[in-house]
PDB file of C-alpha atoms in Angstrom:
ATOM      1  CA  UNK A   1       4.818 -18.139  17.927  1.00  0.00           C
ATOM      2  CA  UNK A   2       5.350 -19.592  14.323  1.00  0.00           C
ATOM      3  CA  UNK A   3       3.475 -20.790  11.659  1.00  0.00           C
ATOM      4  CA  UNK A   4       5.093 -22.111   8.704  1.00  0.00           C
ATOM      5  CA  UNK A   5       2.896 -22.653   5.388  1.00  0.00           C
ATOM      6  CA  UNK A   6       4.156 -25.369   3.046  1.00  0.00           C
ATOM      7  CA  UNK A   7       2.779 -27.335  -0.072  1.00  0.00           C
ATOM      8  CA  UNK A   8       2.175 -25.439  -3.007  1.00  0.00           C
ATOM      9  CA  UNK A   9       3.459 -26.270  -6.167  1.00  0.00           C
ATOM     10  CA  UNK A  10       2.930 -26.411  -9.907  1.00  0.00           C
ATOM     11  CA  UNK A  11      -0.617 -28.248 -10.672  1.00  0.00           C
ATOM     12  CA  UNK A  12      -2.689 -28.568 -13.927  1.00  0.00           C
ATOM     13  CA  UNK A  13      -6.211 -26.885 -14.045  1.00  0.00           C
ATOM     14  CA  UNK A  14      -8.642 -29.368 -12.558  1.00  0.00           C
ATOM     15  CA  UNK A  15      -5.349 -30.930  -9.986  1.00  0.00           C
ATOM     16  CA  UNK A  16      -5.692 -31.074  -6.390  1.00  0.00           C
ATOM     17  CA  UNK A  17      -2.888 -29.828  -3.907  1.00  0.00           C
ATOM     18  CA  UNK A  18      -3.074 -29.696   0.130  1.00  0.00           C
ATOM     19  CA  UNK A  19      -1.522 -27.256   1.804  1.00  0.00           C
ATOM     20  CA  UNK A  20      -0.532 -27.362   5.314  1.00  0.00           C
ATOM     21  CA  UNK A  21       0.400 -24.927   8.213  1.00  0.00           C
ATOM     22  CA  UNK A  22       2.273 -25.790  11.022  1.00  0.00           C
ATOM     23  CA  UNK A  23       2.446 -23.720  13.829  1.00  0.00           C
ATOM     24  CA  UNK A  24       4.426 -23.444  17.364  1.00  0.00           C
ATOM     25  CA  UNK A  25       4.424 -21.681  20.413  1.00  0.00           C
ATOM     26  CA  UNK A  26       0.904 -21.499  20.934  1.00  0.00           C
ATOM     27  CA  UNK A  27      -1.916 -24.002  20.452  1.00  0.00           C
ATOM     28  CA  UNK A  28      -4.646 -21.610  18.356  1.00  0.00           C
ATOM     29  CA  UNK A  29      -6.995 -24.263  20.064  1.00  0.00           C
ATOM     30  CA  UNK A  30     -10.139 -21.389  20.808  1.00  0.00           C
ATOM     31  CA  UNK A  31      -8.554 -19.083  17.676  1.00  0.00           C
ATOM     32  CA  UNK A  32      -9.702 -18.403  14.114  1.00  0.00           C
ATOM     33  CA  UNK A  33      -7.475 -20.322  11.618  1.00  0.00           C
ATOM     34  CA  UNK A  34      -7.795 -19.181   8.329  1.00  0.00           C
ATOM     35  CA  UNK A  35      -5.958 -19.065   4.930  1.00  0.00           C
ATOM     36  CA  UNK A  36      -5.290 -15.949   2.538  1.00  0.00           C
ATOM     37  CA  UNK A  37      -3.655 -15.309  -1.070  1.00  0.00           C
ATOM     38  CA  UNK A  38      -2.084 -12.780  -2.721  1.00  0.00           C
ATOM     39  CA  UNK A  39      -1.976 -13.329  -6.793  1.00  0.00           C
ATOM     40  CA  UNK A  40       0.681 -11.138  -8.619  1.00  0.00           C
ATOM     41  CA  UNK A  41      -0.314  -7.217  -8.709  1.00  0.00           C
ATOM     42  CA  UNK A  42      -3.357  -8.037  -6.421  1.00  0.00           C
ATOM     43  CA  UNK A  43      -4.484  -8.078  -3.196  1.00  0.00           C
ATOM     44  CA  UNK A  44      -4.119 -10.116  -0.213  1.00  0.00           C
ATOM     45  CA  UNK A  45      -7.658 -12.370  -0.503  1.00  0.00           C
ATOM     46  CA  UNK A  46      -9.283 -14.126   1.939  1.00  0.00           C
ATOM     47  CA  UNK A  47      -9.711 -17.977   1.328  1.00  0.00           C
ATOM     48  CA  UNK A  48     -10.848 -19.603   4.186  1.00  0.00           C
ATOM     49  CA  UNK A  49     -11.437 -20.129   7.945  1.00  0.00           C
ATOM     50  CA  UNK A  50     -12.007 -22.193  10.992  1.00  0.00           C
ATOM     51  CA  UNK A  51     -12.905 -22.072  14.181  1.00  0.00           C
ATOM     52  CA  UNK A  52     -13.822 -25.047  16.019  1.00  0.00           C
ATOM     53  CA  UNK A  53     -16.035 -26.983  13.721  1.00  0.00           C
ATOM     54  CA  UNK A  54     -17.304 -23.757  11.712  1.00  0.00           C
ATOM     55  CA  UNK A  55     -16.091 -23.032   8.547  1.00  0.00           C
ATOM     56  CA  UNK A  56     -16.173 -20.092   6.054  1.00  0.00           C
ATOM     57  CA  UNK A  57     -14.981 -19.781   2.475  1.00  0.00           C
ATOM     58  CA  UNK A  58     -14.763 -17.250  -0.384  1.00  0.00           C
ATOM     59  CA  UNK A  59     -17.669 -17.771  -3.077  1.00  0.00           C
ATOM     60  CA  UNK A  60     -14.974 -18.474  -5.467  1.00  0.00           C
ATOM     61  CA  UNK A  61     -13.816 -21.657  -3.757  1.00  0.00           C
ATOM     62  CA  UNK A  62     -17.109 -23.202  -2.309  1.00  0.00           C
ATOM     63  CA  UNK A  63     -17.325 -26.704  -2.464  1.00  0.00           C
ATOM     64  CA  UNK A  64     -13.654 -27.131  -4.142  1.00  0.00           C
ATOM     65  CA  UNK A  65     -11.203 -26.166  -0.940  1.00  0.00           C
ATOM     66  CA  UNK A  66     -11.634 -27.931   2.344  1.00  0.00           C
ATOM     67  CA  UNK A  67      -9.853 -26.156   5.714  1.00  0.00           C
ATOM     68  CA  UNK A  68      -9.334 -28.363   8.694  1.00  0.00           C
ATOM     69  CA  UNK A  69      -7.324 -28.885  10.923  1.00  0.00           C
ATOM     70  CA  UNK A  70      -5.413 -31.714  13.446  1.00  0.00           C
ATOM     71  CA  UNK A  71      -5.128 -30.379  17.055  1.00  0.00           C
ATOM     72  CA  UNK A  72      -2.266 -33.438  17.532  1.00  0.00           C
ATOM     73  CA  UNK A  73      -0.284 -32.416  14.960  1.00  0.00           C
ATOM     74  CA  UNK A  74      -1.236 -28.622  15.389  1.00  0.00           C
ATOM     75  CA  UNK A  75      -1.378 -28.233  11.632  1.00  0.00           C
ATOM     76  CA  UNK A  76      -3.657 -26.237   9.579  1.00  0.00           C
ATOM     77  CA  UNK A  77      -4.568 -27.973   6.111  1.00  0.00           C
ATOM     78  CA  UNK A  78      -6.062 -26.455   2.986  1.00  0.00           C
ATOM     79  CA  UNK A  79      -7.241 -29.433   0.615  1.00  0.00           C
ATOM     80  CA  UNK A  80      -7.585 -27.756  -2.862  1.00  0.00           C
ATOM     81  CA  UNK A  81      -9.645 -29.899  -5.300  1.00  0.00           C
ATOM     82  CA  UNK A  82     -10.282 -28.263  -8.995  1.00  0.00           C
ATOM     83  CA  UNK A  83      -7.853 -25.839  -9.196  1.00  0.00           C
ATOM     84  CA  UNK A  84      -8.708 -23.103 -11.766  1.00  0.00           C
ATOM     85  CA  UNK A  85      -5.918 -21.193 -13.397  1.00  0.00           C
ATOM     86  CA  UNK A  86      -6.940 -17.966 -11.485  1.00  0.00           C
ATOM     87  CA  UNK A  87      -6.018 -20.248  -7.895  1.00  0.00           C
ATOM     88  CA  UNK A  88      -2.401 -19.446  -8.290  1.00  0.00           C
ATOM     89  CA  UNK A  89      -1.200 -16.841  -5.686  1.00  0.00           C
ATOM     90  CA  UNK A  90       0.736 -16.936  -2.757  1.00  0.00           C
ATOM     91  CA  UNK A  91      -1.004 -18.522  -0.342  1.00  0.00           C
ATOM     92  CA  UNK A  92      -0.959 -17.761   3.373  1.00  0.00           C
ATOM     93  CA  UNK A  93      -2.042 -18.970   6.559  1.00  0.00           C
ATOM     94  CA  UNK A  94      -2.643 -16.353   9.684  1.00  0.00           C
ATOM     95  CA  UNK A  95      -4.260 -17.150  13.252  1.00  0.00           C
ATOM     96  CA  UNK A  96      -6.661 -14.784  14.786  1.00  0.00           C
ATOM     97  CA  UNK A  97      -6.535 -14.849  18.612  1.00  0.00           C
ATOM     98  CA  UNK A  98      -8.590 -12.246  19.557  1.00  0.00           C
ATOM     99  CA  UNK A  99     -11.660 -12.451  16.731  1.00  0.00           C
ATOM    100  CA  UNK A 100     -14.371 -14.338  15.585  1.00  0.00           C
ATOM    101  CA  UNK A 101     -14.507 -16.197  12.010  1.00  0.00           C
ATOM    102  CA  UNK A 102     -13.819 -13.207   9.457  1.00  0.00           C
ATOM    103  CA  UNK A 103     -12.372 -12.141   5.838  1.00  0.00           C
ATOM    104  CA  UNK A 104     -10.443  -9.047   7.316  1.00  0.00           C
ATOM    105  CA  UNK A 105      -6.869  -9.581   7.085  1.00  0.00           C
ATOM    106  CA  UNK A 106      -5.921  -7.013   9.631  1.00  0.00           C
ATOM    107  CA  UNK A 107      -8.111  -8.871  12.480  1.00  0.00           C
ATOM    108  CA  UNK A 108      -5.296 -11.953  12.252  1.00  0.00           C
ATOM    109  CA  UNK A 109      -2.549 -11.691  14.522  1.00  0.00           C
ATOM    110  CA  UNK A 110       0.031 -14.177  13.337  1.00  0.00           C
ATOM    111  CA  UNK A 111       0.873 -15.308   9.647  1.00  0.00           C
ATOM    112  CA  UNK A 112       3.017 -17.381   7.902  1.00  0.00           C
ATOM    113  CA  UNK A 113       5.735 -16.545   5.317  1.00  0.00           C
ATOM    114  CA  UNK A 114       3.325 -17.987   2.443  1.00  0.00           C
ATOM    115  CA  UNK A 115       3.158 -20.953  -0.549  1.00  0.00           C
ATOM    116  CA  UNK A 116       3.401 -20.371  -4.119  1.00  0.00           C
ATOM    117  CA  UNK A 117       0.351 -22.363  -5.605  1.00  0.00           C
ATOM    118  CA  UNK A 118       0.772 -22.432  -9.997  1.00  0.00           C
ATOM    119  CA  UNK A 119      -2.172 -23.478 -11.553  1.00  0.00           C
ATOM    120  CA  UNK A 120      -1.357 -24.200 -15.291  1.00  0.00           C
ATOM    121  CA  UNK A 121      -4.194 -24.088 -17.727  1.00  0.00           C
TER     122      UNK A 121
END
């Protein structure tokens, strides 16, 4: 089982990225998807998550990142609208196959090896 997290980048404040998650070896189909960073000398945060058509987000991104996801393409996106300088971490994606929706890192079973998101003010 892989996932493999790719998109970040270098954006100004107020830019838009979309990061995706690819993942192999299993389909996550009736699993928690869900999205985590980890800014420099913090943390691992939680983001975001999905399972099937419910979604959960951090306060601090409400109504400016998006999680979905295409079941074809077994890819995990992140659309990140209004990025805010304190946005850039390392962003990761994890799969929880035996949980419902939640913020607790340790409940994910699988993660990826992480995006560097820079938000420039």
């Amino acid at each position: 089982v892989q996932l493999q997290a790719y998109g970040g980048g270098l954006v100004q404040a107020g830019g838009s990225l979309r990061l995706s998650c690819e993942t192999s070896g299993r389909t996550f189909r009736n699993d928690v998807m869900g999205w985590f960073r980890q800014a420099p000398g913090k943390d691992r945060e939680f983001v975001a998550a999905l399972k099937w058509r419910i979604t959960y987000y951090v306060d601090s991104v409400k109504g400016r990142f998006t999680i979905s996801r295409d079941m074809f393409k077994n890819t995990l996106y992140l659309q990140m609208n209004s990025l805010r300088p304190e946005d850039t971490a390392v962003y990761f994606c994890a799969a929880g196959t035996r949980t419902a929706i939640t913020t607790n890192a340790s409940a994910y079973d699988y993660w990826g090896q992480g995006t560097l998101v820079t938000v420039s003010s």
